[in-house]
Short mmCIF file of C-alpha atoms in Angstrom, two decimals:
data_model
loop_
_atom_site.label_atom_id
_atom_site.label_comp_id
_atom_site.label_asym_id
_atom_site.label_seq_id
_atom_site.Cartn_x
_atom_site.Cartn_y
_atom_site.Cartn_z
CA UNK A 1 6.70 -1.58 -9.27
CA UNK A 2 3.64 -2.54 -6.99
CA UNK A 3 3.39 -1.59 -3.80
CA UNK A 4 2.26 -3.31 -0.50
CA UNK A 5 -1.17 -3.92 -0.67
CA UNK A 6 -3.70 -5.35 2.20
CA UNK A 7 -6.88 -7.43 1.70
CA UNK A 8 -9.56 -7.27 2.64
CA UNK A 9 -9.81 -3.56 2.96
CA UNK A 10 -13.03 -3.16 5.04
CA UNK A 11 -14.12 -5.98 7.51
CA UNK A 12 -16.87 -6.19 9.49
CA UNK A 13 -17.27 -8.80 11.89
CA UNK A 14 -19.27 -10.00 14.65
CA UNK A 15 -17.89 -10.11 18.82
CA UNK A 16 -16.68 -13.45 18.94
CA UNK A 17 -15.82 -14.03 14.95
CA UNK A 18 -12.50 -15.21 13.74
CA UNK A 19 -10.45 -12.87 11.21
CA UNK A 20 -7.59 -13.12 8.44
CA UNK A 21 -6.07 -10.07 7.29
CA UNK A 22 -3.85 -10.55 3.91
CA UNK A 23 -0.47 -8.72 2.95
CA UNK A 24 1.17 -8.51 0.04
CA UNK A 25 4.76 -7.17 0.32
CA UNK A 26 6.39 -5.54 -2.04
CA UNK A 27 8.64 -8.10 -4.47
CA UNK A 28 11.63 -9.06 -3.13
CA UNK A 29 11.19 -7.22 0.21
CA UNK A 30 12.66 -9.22 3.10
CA UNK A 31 11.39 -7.85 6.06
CA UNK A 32 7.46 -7.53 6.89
CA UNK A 33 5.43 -5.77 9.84
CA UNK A 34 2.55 -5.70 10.86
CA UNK A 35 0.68 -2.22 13.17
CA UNK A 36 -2.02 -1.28 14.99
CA UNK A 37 -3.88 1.95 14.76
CA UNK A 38 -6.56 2.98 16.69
CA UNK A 39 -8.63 5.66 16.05
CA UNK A 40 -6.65 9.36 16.53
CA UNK A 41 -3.24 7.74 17.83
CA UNK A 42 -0.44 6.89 15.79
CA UNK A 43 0.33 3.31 14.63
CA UNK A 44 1.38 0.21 17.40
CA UNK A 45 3.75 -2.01 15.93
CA UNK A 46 2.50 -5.93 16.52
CA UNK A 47 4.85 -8.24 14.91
CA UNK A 48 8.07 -8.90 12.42
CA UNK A 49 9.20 -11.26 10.21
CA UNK A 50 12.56 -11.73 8.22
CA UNK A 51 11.50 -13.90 5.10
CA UNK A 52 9.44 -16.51 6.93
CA UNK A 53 11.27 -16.36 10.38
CA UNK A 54 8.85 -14.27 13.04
CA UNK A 55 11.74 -12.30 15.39
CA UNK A 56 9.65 -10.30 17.22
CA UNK A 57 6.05 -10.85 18.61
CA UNK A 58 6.25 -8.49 21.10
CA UNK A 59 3.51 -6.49 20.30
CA UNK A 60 0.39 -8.68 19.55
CA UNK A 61 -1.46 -8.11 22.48
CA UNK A 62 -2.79 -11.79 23.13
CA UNK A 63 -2.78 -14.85 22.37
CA UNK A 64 -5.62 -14.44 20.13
CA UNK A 65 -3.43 -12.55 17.94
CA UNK A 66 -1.70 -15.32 15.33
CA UNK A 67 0.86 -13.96 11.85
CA UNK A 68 2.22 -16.56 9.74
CA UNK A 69 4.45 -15.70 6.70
CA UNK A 70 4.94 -19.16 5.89
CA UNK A 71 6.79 -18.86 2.31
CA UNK A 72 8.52 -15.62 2.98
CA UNK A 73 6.51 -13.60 0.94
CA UNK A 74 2.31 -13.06 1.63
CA UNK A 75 2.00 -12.93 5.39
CA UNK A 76 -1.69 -12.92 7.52
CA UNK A 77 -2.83 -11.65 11.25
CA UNK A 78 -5.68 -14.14 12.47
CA UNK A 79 -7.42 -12.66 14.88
CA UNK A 80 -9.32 -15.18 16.87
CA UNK A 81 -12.75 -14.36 19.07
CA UNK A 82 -12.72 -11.41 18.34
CA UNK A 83 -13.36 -8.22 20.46
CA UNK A 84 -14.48 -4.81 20.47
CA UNK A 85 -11.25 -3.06 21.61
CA UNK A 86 -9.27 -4.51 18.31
CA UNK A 87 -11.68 -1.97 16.30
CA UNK A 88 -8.74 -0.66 14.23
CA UNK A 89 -7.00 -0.14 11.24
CA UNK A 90 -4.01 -2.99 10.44
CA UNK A 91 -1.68 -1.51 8.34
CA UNK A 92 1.42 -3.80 7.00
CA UNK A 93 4.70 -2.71 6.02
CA UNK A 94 7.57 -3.69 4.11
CA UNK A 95 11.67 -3.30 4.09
CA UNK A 96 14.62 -4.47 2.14
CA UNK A 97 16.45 -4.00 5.47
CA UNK A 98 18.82 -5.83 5.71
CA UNK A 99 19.22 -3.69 2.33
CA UNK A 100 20.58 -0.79 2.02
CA UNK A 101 17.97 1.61 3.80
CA UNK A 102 15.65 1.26 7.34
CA UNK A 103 12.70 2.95 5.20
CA UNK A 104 9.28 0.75 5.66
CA UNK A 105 6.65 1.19 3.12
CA UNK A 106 3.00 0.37 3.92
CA UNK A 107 -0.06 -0.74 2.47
CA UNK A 108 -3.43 0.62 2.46
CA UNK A 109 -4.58 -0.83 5.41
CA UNK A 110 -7.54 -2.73 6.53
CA UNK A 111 -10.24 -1.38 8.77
CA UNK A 112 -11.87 -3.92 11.00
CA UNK A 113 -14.93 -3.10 13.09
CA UNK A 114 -15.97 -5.88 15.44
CA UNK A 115 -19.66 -5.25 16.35
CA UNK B 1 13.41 1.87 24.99
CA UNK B 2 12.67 4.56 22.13
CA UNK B 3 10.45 7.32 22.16
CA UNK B 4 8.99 10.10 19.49
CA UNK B 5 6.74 13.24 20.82
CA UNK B 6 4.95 15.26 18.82
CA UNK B 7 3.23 18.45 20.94
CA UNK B 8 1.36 20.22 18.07
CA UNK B 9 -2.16 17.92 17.35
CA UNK B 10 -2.83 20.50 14.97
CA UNK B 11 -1.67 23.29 12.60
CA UNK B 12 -2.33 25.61 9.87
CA UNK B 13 -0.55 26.85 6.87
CA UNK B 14 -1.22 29.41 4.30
CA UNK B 15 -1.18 27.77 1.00
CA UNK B 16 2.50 28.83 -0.73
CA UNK B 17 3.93 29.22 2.79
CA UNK B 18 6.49 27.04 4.71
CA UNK B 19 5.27 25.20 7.51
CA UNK B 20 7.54 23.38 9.93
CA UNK B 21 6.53 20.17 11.92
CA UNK B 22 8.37 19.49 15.59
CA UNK B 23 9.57 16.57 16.26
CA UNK B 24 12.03 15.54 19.93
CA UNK B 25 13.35 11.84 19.97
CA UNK B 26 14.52 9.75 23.00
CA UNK B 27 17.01 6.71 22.56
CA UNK B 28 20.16 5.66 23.88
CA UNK B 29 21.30 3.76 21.12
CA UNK B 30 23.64 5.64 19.05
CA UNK B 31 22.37 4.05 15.84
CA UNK B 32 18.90 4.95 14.42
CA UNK B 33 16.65 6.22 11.45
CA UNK B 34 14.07 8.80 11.84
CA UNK B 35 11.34 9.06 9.41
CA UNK B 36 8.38 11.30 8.35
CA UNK B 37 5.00 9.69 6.83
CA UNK B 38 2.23 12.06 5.37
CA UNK B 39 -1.20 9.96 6.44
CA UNK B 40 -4.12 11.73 4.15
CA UNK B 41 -7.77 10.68 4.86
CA UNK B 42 -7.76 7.57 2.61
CA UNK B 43 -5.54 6.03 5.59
CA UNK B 44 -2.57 5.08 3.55
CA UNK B 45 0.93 5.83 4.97
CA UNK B 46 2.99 7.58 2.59
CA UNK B 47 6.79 7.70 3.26
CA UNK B 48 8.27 11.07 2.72
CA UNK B 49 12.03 11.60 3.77
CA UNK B 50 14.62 9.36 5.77
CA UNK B 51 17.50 10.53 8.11
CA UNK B 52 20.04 8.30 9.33
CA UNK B 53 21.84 9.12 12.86
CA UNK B 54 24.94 9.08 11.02
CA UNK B 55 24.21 11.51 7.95
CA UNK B 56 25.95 14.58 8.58
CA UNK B 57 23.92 16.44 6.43
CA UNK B 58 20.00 17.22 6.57
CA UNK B 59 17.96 15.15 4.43
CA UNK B 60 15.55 16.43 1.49
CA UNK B 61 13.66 15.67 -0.43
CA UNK B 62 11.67 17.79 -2.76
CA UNK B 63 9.71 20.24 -0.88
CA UNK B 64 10.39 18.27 2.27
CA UNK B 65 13.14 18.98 4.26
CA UNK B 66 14.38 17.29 7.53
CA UNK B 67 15.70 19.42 10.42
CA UNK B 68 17.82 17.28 12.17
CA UNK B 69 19.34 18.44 15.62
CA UNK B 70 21.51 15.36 17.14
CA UNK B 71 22.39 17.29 20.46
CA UNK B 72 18.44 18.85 20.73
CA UNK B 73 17.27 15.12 19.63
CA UNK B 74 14.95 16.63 17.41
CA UNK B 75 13.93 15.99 14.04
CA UNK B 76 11.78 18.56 12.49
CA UNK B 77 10.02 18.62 9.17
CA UNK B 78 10.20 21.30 7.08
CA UNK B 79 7.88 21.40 4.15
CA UNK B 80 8.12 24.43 1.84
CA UNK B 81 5.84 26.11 -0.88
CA UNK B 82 2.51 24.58 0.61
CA UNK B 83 -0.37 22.92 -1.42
CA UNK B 84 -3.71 21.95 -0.75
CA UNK B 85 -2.75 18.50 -1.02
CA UNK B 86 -0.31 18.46 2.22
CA UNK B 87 -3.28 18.68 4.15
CA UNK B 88 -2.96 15.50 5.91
CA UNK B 89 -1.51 14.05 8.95
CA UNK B 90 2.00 13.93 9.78
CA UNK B 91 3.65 11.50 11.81
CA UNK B 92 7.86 11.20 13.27
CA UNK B 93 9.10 8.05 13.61
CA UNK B 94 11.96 6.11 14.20
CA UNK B 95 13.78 2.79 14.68
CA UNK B 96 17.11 1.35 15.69
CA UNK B 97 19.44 -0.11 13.36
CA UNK B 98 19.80 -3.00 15.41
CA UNK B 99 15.73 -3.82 16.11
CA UNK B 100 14.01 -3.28 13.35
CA UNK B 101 10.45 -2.10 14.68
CA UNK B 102 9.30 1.65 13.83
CA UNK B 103 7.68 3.50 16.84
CA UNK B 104 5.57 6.59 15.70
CA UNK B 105 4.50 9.40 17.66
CA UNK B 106 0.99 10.42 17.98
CA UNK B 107 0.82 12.58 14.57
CA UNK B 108 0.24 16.82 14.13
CA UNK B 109 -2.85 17.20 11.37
CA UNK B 110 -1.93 19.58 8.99
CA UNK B 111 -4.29 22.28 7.51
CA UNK B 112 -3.31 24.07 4.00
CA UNK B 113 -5.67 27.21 3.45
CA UNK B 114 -6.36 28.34 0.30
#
């Protein structure tokens, strides 16, 4: 079947721009994450939903950092005034959990360069 | 909180050898997963193999293999018969049963020589 896949997968936007980043889980996948990855380091996990419920938030790193899954399915990260330090790649991932294994499978990621 | 270290940024592998990766975990829960995912230069996270803190047995699959020490906390990778195509970065990872966020350590790049 399809994977996870991410939209758009390039963005370039301007210091002080707005952003929405699009995921598309994998059908019938309950669980959804989005990461951080910066440049050389491994990915930062930033949020996670179960169907539409957000349980953790945890790791958005301010309040201009906004994910919505509102039907349980396609979820989006709004970035808000954007700056240069969230330069990164936003990868999303996807679980049956609670199915039968913990294994997440991710998308292609988008790169977003604030300039 | 959990932990994953990685201490090799970089290696190299004659093409057709075996290569293993290190991994060392720190947690205190007694339930877990830890996972390996091959990261080539189109960015894209592919997962490769899955042990559970549980299975008694090391995991494979395919040429991958996972070394899995419970005592040692470690976790290594073992891939076997090398191709040009593993040359990619590898990164450990794990997460509790009970919370479901995956914490990755900072990735070994893998070089396959011809």
């Amino acid at each position: 079947g399809a994977g996870v896949s991410q939209s758009p997968r390039y963005k370039v936007a301007k210091r002080g721009q707005d952003v929405a980043l699009r995921c598309d889980p994998i059908s019938g996948h309950v669980s959804l994450f989005w990461y951080q990855q910066a440049l050389g380091q491994g990915p930062e996990f930033l949020t996670y939903f179960q169907n539409e419920a957000q349980l953790d938030k945890s790791g958005l790193p301010s309040d201009r950092f906004f994910a919505e899954r509102p039907e349980g399915s396609v979820s989006t990260l709004k970035i808000q005034r954007t700056q240069q330090e969230d330069s990164a790649v936003y990868l999303c991932a996807s679980s049956d959990y609670p199915g039968q294994t913990l294994e997440q499978y991710f998308g292609p990621g988008t790169r977003l360069t604030v300039t | 909180a959990q932990k994953i270290t990685q201490t090799q940024p970089g290696m190299f592998v004659q093409e057709k050898e075996a290569v293993t990766l290190d991994c060392t975990y720190d947690t205190s829960d007694q339930s877990y997963g830890l996972f390996w995912y091959k990261q080539p230069s189109s960015g894209e996270m592919i997962f490769l193999i899955y042990q559970g803190s549980y299975d008694e047995q090391n995991a494979t699959e395919g040429r991958y293999s996972l070394n899995f020490q419970k005592a040692r906390k470690s976790a290594n990778l073992v891939i076997s018969a090398s191709q040009l195509g593993d040359s990619a970065m590898y990164f450990c990872a794990m997460s509790l049963v009970r919370y479901q966020k995956v914490t990755f350590g900072i990735g070994t790049k893998l070089q396959v020589i011809p």
